[in-house]
Tab-separated table of C-alpha atoms in Angstrom:
chain	number	residue	atom	x	y	z
A	1	UNK	CA	-0.010	-0.007	0.009
A	2	UNK	CA	1.274	3.478	-0.873
A	3	UNK	CA	1.798	5.806	2.045
A	4	UNK	CA	0.658	9.436	1.865
A	5	UNK	CA	1.464	12.414	4.202
A	6	UNK	CA	-1.045	14.508	6.118
A	7	UNK	CA	-0.826	18.279	6.403
A	8	UNK	CA	1.911	17.993	9.066
A	9	UNK	CA	4.090	15.768	6.777
A	10	UNK	CA	3.386	12.685	8.873
A	11	UNK	CA	2.996	9.351	7.141
A	12	UNK	CA	-0.708	8.552	6.851
A	13	UNK	CA	-1.822	5.397	5.015
A	14	UNK	CA	-5.419	6.594	4.964
A	15	UNK	CA	-4.818	10.075	3.476
A	16	UNK	CA	-6.180	10.854	0.019
A	17	UNK	CA	-3.083	10.795	-2.190
A	18	UNK	CA	-4.190	13.867	-4.175
A	19	UNK	CA	-6.456	15.668	-1.754
A	20	UNK	CA	-4.669	19.029	-1.971
A	21	UNK	CA	-6.719	20.932	-4.622
A	22	UNK	CA	-8.385	23.835	-2.866
A	23	UNK	CA	-6.628	23.085	0.428
A	24	UNK	CA	-3.684	25.373	1.380
A	25	UNK	CA	-0.695	23.924	3.198
A	26	UNK	CA	0.391	25.264	6.532
A	27	UNK	CA	4.033	24.543	5.769
A	28	UNK	CA	6.357	24.782	2.775
A	29	UNK	CA	5.781	22.468	-0.209
A	30	UNK	CA	8.307	19.695	-0.047
A	31	UNK	CA	9.897	18.988	-3.450
A	32	UNK	CA	12.046	16.073	-4.539
A	33	UNK	CA	14.207	16.428	-7.655
A	34	UNK	CA	14.853	13.542	-10.032
A	35	UNK	CA	17.667	14.549	-12.402
A	36	UNK	CA	19.899	17.252	-10.892
A	37	UNK	CA	21.453	18.402	-14.164
A	38	UNK	CA	21.100	21.809	-15.739
A	39	UNK	CA	17.308	22.063	-15.797
A	40	UNK	CA	16.638	20.245	-12.561
A	41	UNK	CA	19.163	22.359	-10.695
A	42	UNK	CA	17.804	25.559	-12.208
A	43	UNK	CA	14.176	24.787	-11.268
A	44	UNK	CA	15.236	23.771	-7.733
A	45	UNK	CA	17.263	26.918	-7.337
A	46	UNK	CA	14.302	29.069	-8.269
A	47	UNK	CA	11.959	27.225	-5.877
A	48	UNK	CA	14.474	27.668	-3.054
A	49	UNK	CA	14.130	31.451	-3.431
A	50	UNK	CA	10.906	31.176	-1.403
A	51	UNK	CA	11.798	29.100	1.676
A	52	UNK	CA	8.495	30.023	3.335
A	53	UNK	CA	6.713	28.295	0.455
A	54	UNK	CA	9.070	25.610	-0.823
A	55	UNK	CA	11.736	23.228	0.482
A	56	UNK	CA	14.006	20.966	-1.602
A	57	UNK	CA	13.637	17.746	0.361
A	58	UNK	CA	15.302	14.980	-1.657
A	59	UNK	CA	17.369	14.352	-4.800
A	60	UNK	CA	18.046	11.439	-7.085
A	61	UNK	CA	20.802	11.498	-9.678
A	62	UNK	CA	23.161	8.843	-10.988
A	63	UNK	CA	26.212	11.130	-11.090
A	64	UNK	CA	28.024	11.274	-7.703
A	65	UNK	CA	29.562	14.731	-8.158
A	66	UNK	CA	26.376	16.288	-9.432
A	67	UNK	CA	24.350	14.586	-6.702
A	68	UNK	CA	26.676	15.688	-3.911
A	69	UNK	CA	26.900	19.267	-5.139
A	70	UNK	CA	23.143	19.524	-5.398
A	71	UNK	CA	22.584	17.990	-1.905
A	72	UNK	CA	25.123	20.358	-0.346
A	73	UNK	CA	23.569	23.375	-1.975
A	74	UNK	CA	20.111	22.541	-0.606
A	75	UNK	CA	21.238	21.034	2.705
A	76	UNK	CA	19.577	17.728	1.945
A	77	UNK	CA	20.341	15.022	4.605
A	78	UNK	CA	22.215	11.950	3.394
A	79	UNK	CA	19.223	9.621	3.849
A	80	UNK	CA	17.329	11.725	1.294
A	81	UNK	CA	20.016	11.514	-1.394
A	82	UNK	CA	19.514	8.688	-3.952
A	83	UNK	CA	21.321	7.235	-6.927
A	84	UNK	CA	18.220	7.067	-9.149
A	85	UNK	CA	14.496	7.632	-9.099
A	86	UNK	CA	13.713	3.980	-8.343
A	87	UNK	CA	15.691	4.185	-5.109
A	88	UNK	CA	13.749	7.362	-4.171
A	89	UNK	CA	10.412	5.746	-5.007
A	90	UNK	CA	11.268	2.659	-2.943
A	91	UNK	CA	11.259	4.806	0.178
A	92	UNK	CA	7.614	5.771	-0.286
A	93	UNK	CA	6.390	9.308	-0.455
A	94	UNK	CA	8.977	11.672	1.004
A	95	UNK	CA	7.674	14.939	-0.456
A	96	UNK	CA	4.572	16.606	-1.858
A	97	UNK	CA	5.872	17.118	-5.360
A	98	UNK	CA	8.690	15.888	-7.640
A	99	UNK	CA	10.536	17.634	-10.439
A	100	UNK	CA	11.234	15.054	-13.126
A	101	UNK	CA	14.144	16.441	-15.183
A	102	UNK	CA	15.678	13.181	-16.396
A	103	UNK	CA	16.488	12.649	-20.088
A	104	UNK	CA	13.417	12.488	-22.318
A	105	UNK	CA	13.354	8.712	-22.716
A	106	UNK	CA	13.145	8.313	-18.920
A	107	UNK	CA	9.954	10.260	-18.235
A	108	UNK	CA	7.090	7.717	-18.381
A	109	UNK	CA	8.153	5.274	-15.671
A	110	UNK	CA	9.008	7.846	-12.978
A	111	UNK	CA	5.985	9.994	-13.834
A	112	UNK	CA	3.663	6.995	-13.525
A	113	UNK	CA	5.294	5.747	-10.310
A	114	UNK	CA	5.388	9.094	-8.494
A	115	UNK	CA	1.781	9.997	-9.539
A	116	UNK	CA	0.615	6.686	-8.144
A	117	UNK	CA	2.461	7.415	-4.880
A	118	UNK	CA	0.643	10.678	-4.456
A	119	UNK	CA	3.200	13.145	-5.761
A	120	UNK	CA	2.313	16.085	-7.973
A	121	UNK	CA	4.792	16.490	-10.772
A	122	UNK	CA	6.698	19.163	-12.646
A	123	UNK	CA	7.839	17.427	-15.804
A	124	UNK	CA	10.462	18.799	-18.123
A	125	UNK	CA	9.496	19.001	-21.786
A	126	UNK	CA	8.939	17.071	-23.971
A	127	UNK	CA	6.467	14.908	-22.111
A	128	UNK	CA	8.039	11.788	-23.673
A	129	UNK	CA	9.842	10.839	-26.937
A	130	UNK	CA	6.835	8.956	-28.399
A	131	UNK	CA	3.194	9.800	-28.954
A	132	UNK	CA	2.105	6.659	-27.083
A	133	UNK	CA	4.195	7.484	-24.012
A	134	UNK	CA	3.060	11.119	-24.006
A	135	UNK	CA	-0.556	10.039	-24.124
A	136	UNK	CA	0.084	7.483	-21.420
A	137	UNK	CA	1.413	10.222	-19.041
A	138	UNK	CA	-1.746	12.226	-19.713
A	139	UNK	CA	-3.809	9.207	-18.798
A	140	UNK	CA	-1.823	8.720	-15.606
A	141	UNK	CA	-2.780	12.246	-14.530
A	142	UNK	CA	-6.448	11.599	-15.278
A	143	UNK	CA	-6.419	8.252	-13.464
A	144	UNK	CA	-4.581	9.308	-10.316
A	145	UNK	CA	-5.729	12.906	-10.012
A	146	UNK	CA	-2.120	14.038	-9.911
A	147	UNK	CA	-1.288	17.558	-11.054
A	148	UNK	CA	1.300	17.079	-13.797
A	149	UNK	CA	2.623	20.397	-15.097
A	150	UNK	CA	4.820	20.354	-18.231
A	151	UNK	CA	7.693	22.928	-18.422
A	152	UNK	CA	6.324	24.912	-21.307
A	153	UNK	CA	7.946	28.073	-19.974
A	154	UNK	CA	6.790	30.238	-22.903
A	155	UNK	CA	3.266	30.151	-21.526
A	156	UNK	CA	4.487	31.863	-18.320
A	157	UNK	CA	6.247	34.943	-19.656
A	158	UNK	CA	5.042	38.503	-19.230
A	159	UNK	CA	5.533	38.800	-22.972
A	160	UNK	CA	2.968	36.073	-23.648
A	161	UNK	CA	0.517	37.560	-21.172
A	162	UNK	CA	0.620	40.989	-22.800
A	163	UNK	CA	0.572	39.546	-26.295
A	164	UNK	CA	-2.635	37.632	-25.535
A	165	UNK	CA	-4.140	40.803	-24.042
A	166	UNK	CA	-3.389	42.738	-27.233
A	167	UNK	CA	-4.501	40.186	-29.777
A	168	UNK	CA	-8.227	41.140	-29.740
A	169	UNK	CA	-7.226	44.575	-31.044
A	170	UNK	CA	-6.214	43.155	-34.425
A	171	UNK	CA	-9.715	41.588	-34.912
A	172	UNK	CA	-9.950	37.953	-35.993
A	173	UNK	CA	-6.647	36.156	-36.508
A	174	UNK	CA	-6.290	35.054	-40.138
A	175	UNK	CA	-2.714	33.807	-40.207
A	176	UNK	CA	0.510	33.638	-38.223
A	177	UNK	CA	4.176	33.580	-39.048
A	178	UNK	CA	6.515	32.232	-36.312
A	179	UNK	CA	10.286	31.750	-36.321
A	180	UNK	CA	12.454	29.940	-33.815
A	181	UNK	CA	16.027	31.054	-34.459
A	182	UNK	CA	17.882	28.364	-32.467
A	183	UNK	CA	21.267	29.915	-32.954
A	184	UNK	CA	24.320	28.288	-34.586
A	185	UNK	CA	26.378	27.556	-31.498
A	186	UNK	CA	23.311	26.538	-29.466
A	187	UNK	CA	22.374	23.995	-32.149
A	188	UNK	CA	25.929	22.697	-32.309
A	189	UNK	CA	26.084	22.260	-28.556
A	190	UNK	CA	22.715	20.585	-27.976
A	191	UNK	CA	21.732	18.926	-31.239
A	192	UNK	CA	25.042	18.030	-32.907
A	193	UNK	CA	27.390	17.241	-30.034
A	194	UNK	CA	24.946	17.015	-27.133
A	195	UNK	CA	22.221	14.930	-25.621
A	196	UNK	CA	19.598	15.661	-28.295
A	197	UNK	CA	21.634	14.836	-31.381
A	198	UNK	CA	20.104	11.435	-32.217
A	199	UNK	CA	16.519	10.477	-32.888
A	200	UNK	CA	16.985	6.946	-31.541
A	201	UNK	CA	18.457	8.128	-28.224
A	202	UNK	CA	16.032	10.996	-27.522
A	203	UNK	CA	13.718	12.162	-30.335
A	204	UNK	CA	13.575	14.337	-33.407
A	205	UNK	CA	14.435	18.006	-33.050
A	206	UNK	CA	10.891	19.345	-33.676
A	207	UNK	CA	9.872	17.580	-30.511
A	208	UNK	CA	12.941	18.129	-28.326
A	209	UNK	CA	13.431	21.767	-29.296
A	210	UNK	CA	10.205	23.124	-30.807
A	211	UNK	CA	7.386	21.428	-28.940
A	212	UNK	CA	7.523	24.699	-26.963
A	213	UNK	CA	6.607	26.636	-30.078
A	214	UNK	CA	3.817	24.389	-31.298
A	215	UNK	CA	2.303	24.411	-27.800
A	216	UNK	CA	2.673	28.206	-27.624
A	217	UNK	CA	0.970	28.753	-30.982
A	218	UNK	CA	-2.001	26.686	-29.884
A	219	UNK	CA	-2.072	28.556	-26.541
A	220	UNK	CA	-2.250	32.009	-28.088
A	221	UNK	CA	-4.349	31.134	-31.158
A	222	UNK	CA	-6.813	29.238	-29.011
A	223	UNK	CA	-7.921	26.729	-31.663
A	224	UNK	CA	-7.252	23.100	-32.491
A	225	UNK	CA	-5.084	22.048	-35.408
A	226	UNK	CA	-6.867	20.174	-38.168
A	227	UNK	CA	-4.117	19.523	-40.700
A	228	UNK	CA	-0.334	19.831	-41.003
A	229	UNK	CA	2.471	19.472	-43.543
A	230	UNK	CA	6.204	19.823	-43.035
A	231	UNK	CA	9.535	19.940	-44.860
A	232	UNK	CA	13.192	19.998	-43.782
A	233	UNK	CA	16.068	17.816	-42.677
A	234	UNK	CA	19.747	17.670	-41.813
A	235	UNK	CA	21.381	20.022	-44.313
A	236	UNK	CA	24.757	20.978	-42.945
A	237	UNK	CA	26.188	19.048	-40.005
A	238	UNK	CA	27.215	16.069	-42.135
A	239	UNK	CA	30.526	14.305	-42.847
A	240	UNK	CA	30.570	15.394	-46.485
A	241	UNK	CA	30.650	19.036	-45.399
A	242	UNK	CA	33.812	18.566	-43.285
A	243	UNK	CA	36.801	20.661	-44.465
A	244	UNK	CA	39.759	18.598	-45.631
A	245	UNK	CA	42.024	20.038	-42.918
A	246	UNK	CA	39.642	19.428	-40.058
A	247	UNK	CA	40.522	16.964	-37.286
A	248	UNK	CA	38.109	14.852	-35.229
A	249	UNK	CA	38.466	17.197	-32.247
A	250	UNK	CA	38.546	20.975	-32.151
A	251	UNK	CA	41.314	21.147	-29.566
A	252	UNK	CA	43.998	20.158	-32.053
A	253	UNK	CA	42.258	21.371	-35.250
A	254	UNK	CA	44.169	23.951	-37.382
A	255	UNK	CA	40.811	25.550	-38.194
A	256	UNK	CA	39.693	26.050	-34.601
A	257	UNK	CA	40.112	29.854	-34.751
A	258	UNK	CA	38.333	30.069	-38.121
A	259	UNK	CA	35.412	27.670	-37.798
A	260	UNK	CA	32.130	29.228	-36.672
A	261	UNK	CA	31.330	25.949	-34.792
A	262	UNK	CA	34.630	25.705	-32.927
A	263	UNK	CA	34.112	24.011	-29.561
A	264	UNK	CA	37.400	25.523	-28.314
A	265	UNK	CA	36.099	28.990	-28.934
A	266	UNK	CA	32.615	28.413	-27.577
A	267	UNK	CA	33.540	26.829	-24.283
A	268	UNK	CA	36.530	28.920	-23.498
A	269	UNK	CA	34.397	32.010	-24.172
A	270	UNK	CA	32.028	30.425	-21.628
A	271	UNK	CA	34.671	30.686	-18.961
A	272	UNK	CA	34.955	34.444	-19.460
A	273	UNK	CA	31.329	35.374	-20.266
A	274	UNK	CA	28.042	34.961	-18.533
A	275	UNK	CA	24.766	34.019	-20.174
A	276	UNK	CA	24.130	31.120	-22.536
A	277	UNK	CA	27.751	30.334	-23.341
A	278	UNK	CA	28.608	29.944	-19.675
A	279	UNK	CA	25.496	27.784	-19.181
A	280	UNK	CA	26.655	25.477	-21.984
A	281	UNK	CA	30.164	25.379	-20.506
A	282	UNK	CA	28.684	24.330	-17.136
A	283	UNK	CA	26.792	21.522	-18.905
A	284	UNK	CA	29.996	20.410	-20.630
A	285	UNK	CA	32.066	20.265	-17.437
A	286	UNK	CA	29.325	19.211	-14.973
A	287	UNK	CA	29.550	22.609	-13.336
A	288	UNK	CA	33.346	22.944	-13.070
A	289	UNK	CA	34.213	26.345	-14.564
A	290	UNK	CA	37.956	26.000	-14.708
A	291	UNK	CA	40.415	26.028	-17.605
A	292	UNK	CA	41.542	22.509	-16.621
A	293	UNK	CA	38.035	21.150	-16.714
A	294	UNK	CA	37.236	22.710	-20.068
A	295	UNK	CA	40.496	21.408	-21.648
A	296	UNK	CA	39.833	17.926	-20.293
A	297	UNK	CA	36.255	17.942	-21.647
A	298	UNK	CA	37.433	19.214	-25.060
A	299	UNK	CA	40.022	16.463	-25.224
A	300	UNK	CA	37.873	13.586	-23.931
A	301	UNK	CA	34.149	14.394	-23.905
A	302	UNK	CA	31.465	14.585	-26.594
A	303	UNK	CA	31.370	18.349	-26.636
A	304	UNK	CA	34.926	18.604	-28.040
A	305	UNK	CA	34.098	16.795	-31.272
A	306	UNK	CA	34.125	18.328	-34.743
A	307	UNK	CA	30.531	19.066	-35.760
A	308	UNK	CA	31.216	17.216	-39.020
A	309	UNK	CA	32.451	14.118	-37.163
A	310	UNK	CA	29.556	13.429	-34.796
A	311	UNK	CA	26.844	10.750	-34.899
A	312	UNK	CA	23.950	13.257	-35.093
A	313	UNK	CA	20.922	12.740	-37.334
A	314	UNK	CA	18.247	15.263	-36.199
A	315	UNK	CA	17.013	17.988	-38.571
A	316	UNK	CA	18.826	21.334	-38.467
A	317	UNK	CA	16.025	23.153	-40.253
A	318	UNK	CA	12.321	22.520	-40.572
A	319	UNK	CA	9.200	24.315	-41.773
A	320	UNK	CA	5.739	23.339	-40.501
A	321	UNK	CA	2.389	24.476	-41.950
A	322	UNK	CA	-0.630	24.357	-39.733
A	323	UNK	CA	-4.373	24.725	-40.404
A	324	UNK	CA	-6.511	25.433	-37.348
A	325	UNK	CA	-10.232	25.286	-36.805
A	326	UNK	CA	-11.992	28.157	-38.566
A	327	UNK	CA	-9.451	28.344	-41.352
A	328	UNK	CA	-6.665	30.111	-39.375
A	329	UNK	CA	-3.268	29.215	-40.816
A	330	UNK	CA	0.231	29.356	-39.347
A	331	UNK	CA	3.732	28.761	-40.631
A	332	UNK	CA	6.502	27.797	-38.267
A	333	UNK	CA	10.225	27.724	-39.068
A	334	UNK	CA	12.900	26.195	-36.830
A	335	UNK	CA	16.475	26.731	-38.038
A	336	UNK	CA	20.005	26.374	-36.604
A	337	UNK	CA	21.454	28.980	-38.912
A	338	UNK	CA	20.839	32.217	-37.032
A	339	UNK	CA	22.371	34.309	-34.257
A	340	UNK	CA	21.219	33.330	-30.812
A	341	UNK	CA	18.216	35.588	-30.536
A	342	UNK	CA	14.573	35.685	-29.522
A	343	UNK	CA	11.684	34.143	-31.419
A	344	UNK	CA	9.936	36.354	-33.967
A	345	UNK	CA	6.182	36.227	-34.570
A	346	UNK	CA	3.675	38.097	-36.739
A	347	UNK	CA	-0.106	37.805	-36.218
A	348	UNK	CA	-2.125	39.026	-39.199
A	349	UNK	CA	-5.692	40.046	-38.231
A	350	UNK	CA	-8.690	41.579	-39.847
A	351	UNK	CA	-8.167	44.918	-38.149
A	352	UNK	CA	-4.379	45.052	-37.701
A	353	UNK	CA	-1.058	43.313	-37.347
A	354	UNK	CA	0.801	42.353	-34.101
A	355	UNK	CA	4.540	41.755	-34.323
A	356	UNK	CA	6.656	40.427	-31.432
A	357	UNK	CA	10.312	39.624	-30.796
A	358	UNK	CA	10.125	38.052	-27.347
A	359	UNK	CA	10.288	41.417	-25.608
A	360	UNK	CA	8.735	44.149	-27.720
A	361	UNK	CA	5.231	44.083	-29.213
A	362	UNK	CA	4.296	46.302	-32.110
A	363	UNK	CA	0.585	46.771	-32.810
A	364	UNK	CA	-0.308	48.262	-36.162
A	365	UNK	CA	-3.938	49.500	-36.565
A	366	UNK	CA	-5.324	49.457	-40.123
A	367	UNK	CA	-7.778	52.298	-39.439
A	368	UNK	CA	-5.393	54.806	-37.858
A	369	UNK	CA	-2.298	53.507	-39.684
A	370	UNK	CA	-0.417	53.972	-36.405
A	371	UNK	CA	1.915	51.603	-34.533
A	372	UNK	CA	1.882	51.243	-30.773
A	373	UNK	CA	4.937	49.621	-29.151
A	374	UNK	CA	4.905	47.863	-25.805
A	375	UNK	CA	8.061	46.872	-23.958
A	376	UNK	CA	7.146	43.795	-21.901
A	377	UNK	CA	10.423	43.688	-19.918
A	378	UNK	CA	10.145	44.868	-16.345
A	379	UNK	CA	13.832	45.740	-16.022
A	380	UNK	CA	15.082	46.237	-19.544
A	381	UNK	CA	16.808	42.855	-19.652
A	382	UNK	CA	17.117	40.514	-22.594
A	383	UNK	CA	14.476	37.856	-23.109
A	384	UNK	CA	17.199	35.226	-23.380
A	385	UNK	CA	17.934	34.984	-19.638
A	386	UNK	CA	15.642	32.522	-17.873
A	387	UNK	CA	13.375	32.398	-20.932
A	388	UNK	CA	12.240	36.001	-20.388
A	389	UNK	CA	11.139	35.245	-16.844
A	390	UNK	CA	9.267	32.129	-17.909
A	391	UNK	CA	11.378	29.802	-15.781
A	392	UNK	CA	10.746	31.773	-12.612
A	393	UNK	CA	7.088	32.309	-13.288
A	394	UNK	CA	6.630	28.598	-14.059
A	395	UNK	CA	8.136	27.624	-10.748
A	396	UNK	CA	6.260	30.353	-8.857
A	397	UNK	CA	2.932	29.170	-10.282
A	398	UNK	CA	3.704	25.532	-9.548
A	399	UNK	CA	4.727	26.206	-5.985
A	400	UNK	CA	1.867	28.635	-5.315
A	401	UNK	CA	-0.632	26.174	-6.837
A	402	UNK	CA	0.337	23.491	-4.348
A	403	UNK	CA	1.075	25.771	-1.379
A	404	UNK	CA	-2.121	27.804	-1.706
A	405	UNK	CA	-4.292	24.956	-2.888
A	406	UNK	CA	-4.940	26.693	-6.247
A	407	UNK	CA	-4.224	24.278	-9.128
A	408	UNK	CA	-5.767	26.702	-11.568
A	409	UNK	CA	-2.520	28.753	-11.360
A	410	UNK	CA	-0.766	26.112	-13.484
A	411	UNK	CA	-1.034	27.121	-17.160
A	412	UNK	CA	0.592	24.063	-18.667
A	413	UNK	CA	-1.315	21.003	-17.395
A	414	UNK	CA	-0.283	17.817	-19.129
A	415	UNK	CA	-3.808	17.407	-20.566
A	416	UNK	CA	-3.258	20.504	-22.743
A	417	UNK	CA	0.325	19.652	-23.522
A	418	UNK	CA	-0.556	16.240	-24.876
A	419	UNK	CA	-2.689	17.945	-27.510
A	420	UNK	CA	0.253	20.099	-28.628
A	421	UNK	CA	2.518	17.053	-28.714
A	422	UNK	CA	0.041	15.254	-30.995
A	423	UNK	CA	0.481	18.107	-33.451
A	424	UNK	CA	4.282	17.777	-33.279
A	425	UNK	CA	4.200	14.026	-33.952
A	426	UNK	CA	1.748	14.626	-36.841
A	427	UNK	CA	4.048	17.265	-38.344
A	428	UNK	CA	7.031	14.897	-38.169
A	429	UNK	CA	5.028	12.153	-39.856
A	430	UNK	CA	4.129	14.676	-42.571
A	431	UNK	CA	7.827	15.542	-43.069
A	432	UNK	CA	8.909	11.918	-43.278
A	433	UNK	CA	6.124	10.806	-45.604
A	434	UNK	CA	5.765	13.945	-47.741
A	435	UNK	CA	2.028	14.102	-47.024
A	436	UNK	CA	-0.551	16.359	-45.427
A	437	UNK	CA	-1.585	14.712	-42.130
A	438	UNK	CA	-5.076	15.162	-40.753
A	439	UNK	CA	-5.418	15.099	-36.990
């Protein structure tokens, strides 16, 4: 029998496993973290900002150094530090909620187990690498009553909130144009050298990178997709595009100071700079920001490989066409071959046009022929950091939903996210088969 906790945190075999909706807690929400890598650590760090509302109570991660560093940072006692999620689950319910930030292929089993044990779940995107597993996690939430929130951080930004508030001013939406400029070095890090480079190990790039965007389009357009088509593939990061002088690793390559995809340049820049490059360098070295760690990783690890000598197979560019209910159409482009910048979107309506770049919104009115500009940043910062506040707002909403007993604060319930994932899987089928797929 699964053991639950009462409002004091005491084991209670008779408690309703998911009795919290509408019932505030009189203590901080206790959160366990499964997968203490970049995303798991970031989410836990944000939750720890509010000790009166949240406490990081346990961690499970297979990497000893990562696990120990995480436990020390959050003062987690040794008996709450585990080598994997199964070991954590074997101890029964030790917290109210769990952040599942494992690799994509390892989402279904922990999500099912922890939901059945009474945990609510914050699940990193994508839900799962297959449509069947994504649907199964949605069914787990329905069966157990667990709140499963998917980390679609774009739904939680101030930019998205203000965009949705302005949309009625352009009349009825007729069509949308949306671009995700992944960024050349970002794509090389994550989708050529990194964890998301192979379809058989994780999934295709439209899912692992752009399920955010398909979900976001559905969220702001507010209609269901009826049909989709798609084109694209792996154009550049292939062995036949490798320069004759290039070596297998950037560290000893004579082109390392000339190549736009040089790992030596990227990760050594990350030692000196903040922002995204430093984030990627932390991923590469498991958090050790020293010259020695970077040199060792360049010489021995996957991130030091030539981008033309990797085992990657995911698409580096893709176009998706979408037809929504009521005849609304949208085009979406994902491409690696851009600077690292914010997404760009244009909404074409019957009374005007709304253009956004992740921070600024430009509303053009057909009648007055005037443009109104709104800066959605509260502090003038770039939208790149923390997904324009989406990371922090996601965690705030998740914690407040459980602490205050207000599940309606969560804007990315798995039930909605499954629908967006269905569109992504349909678009990929359309690309692979050269057909228009009807949902």
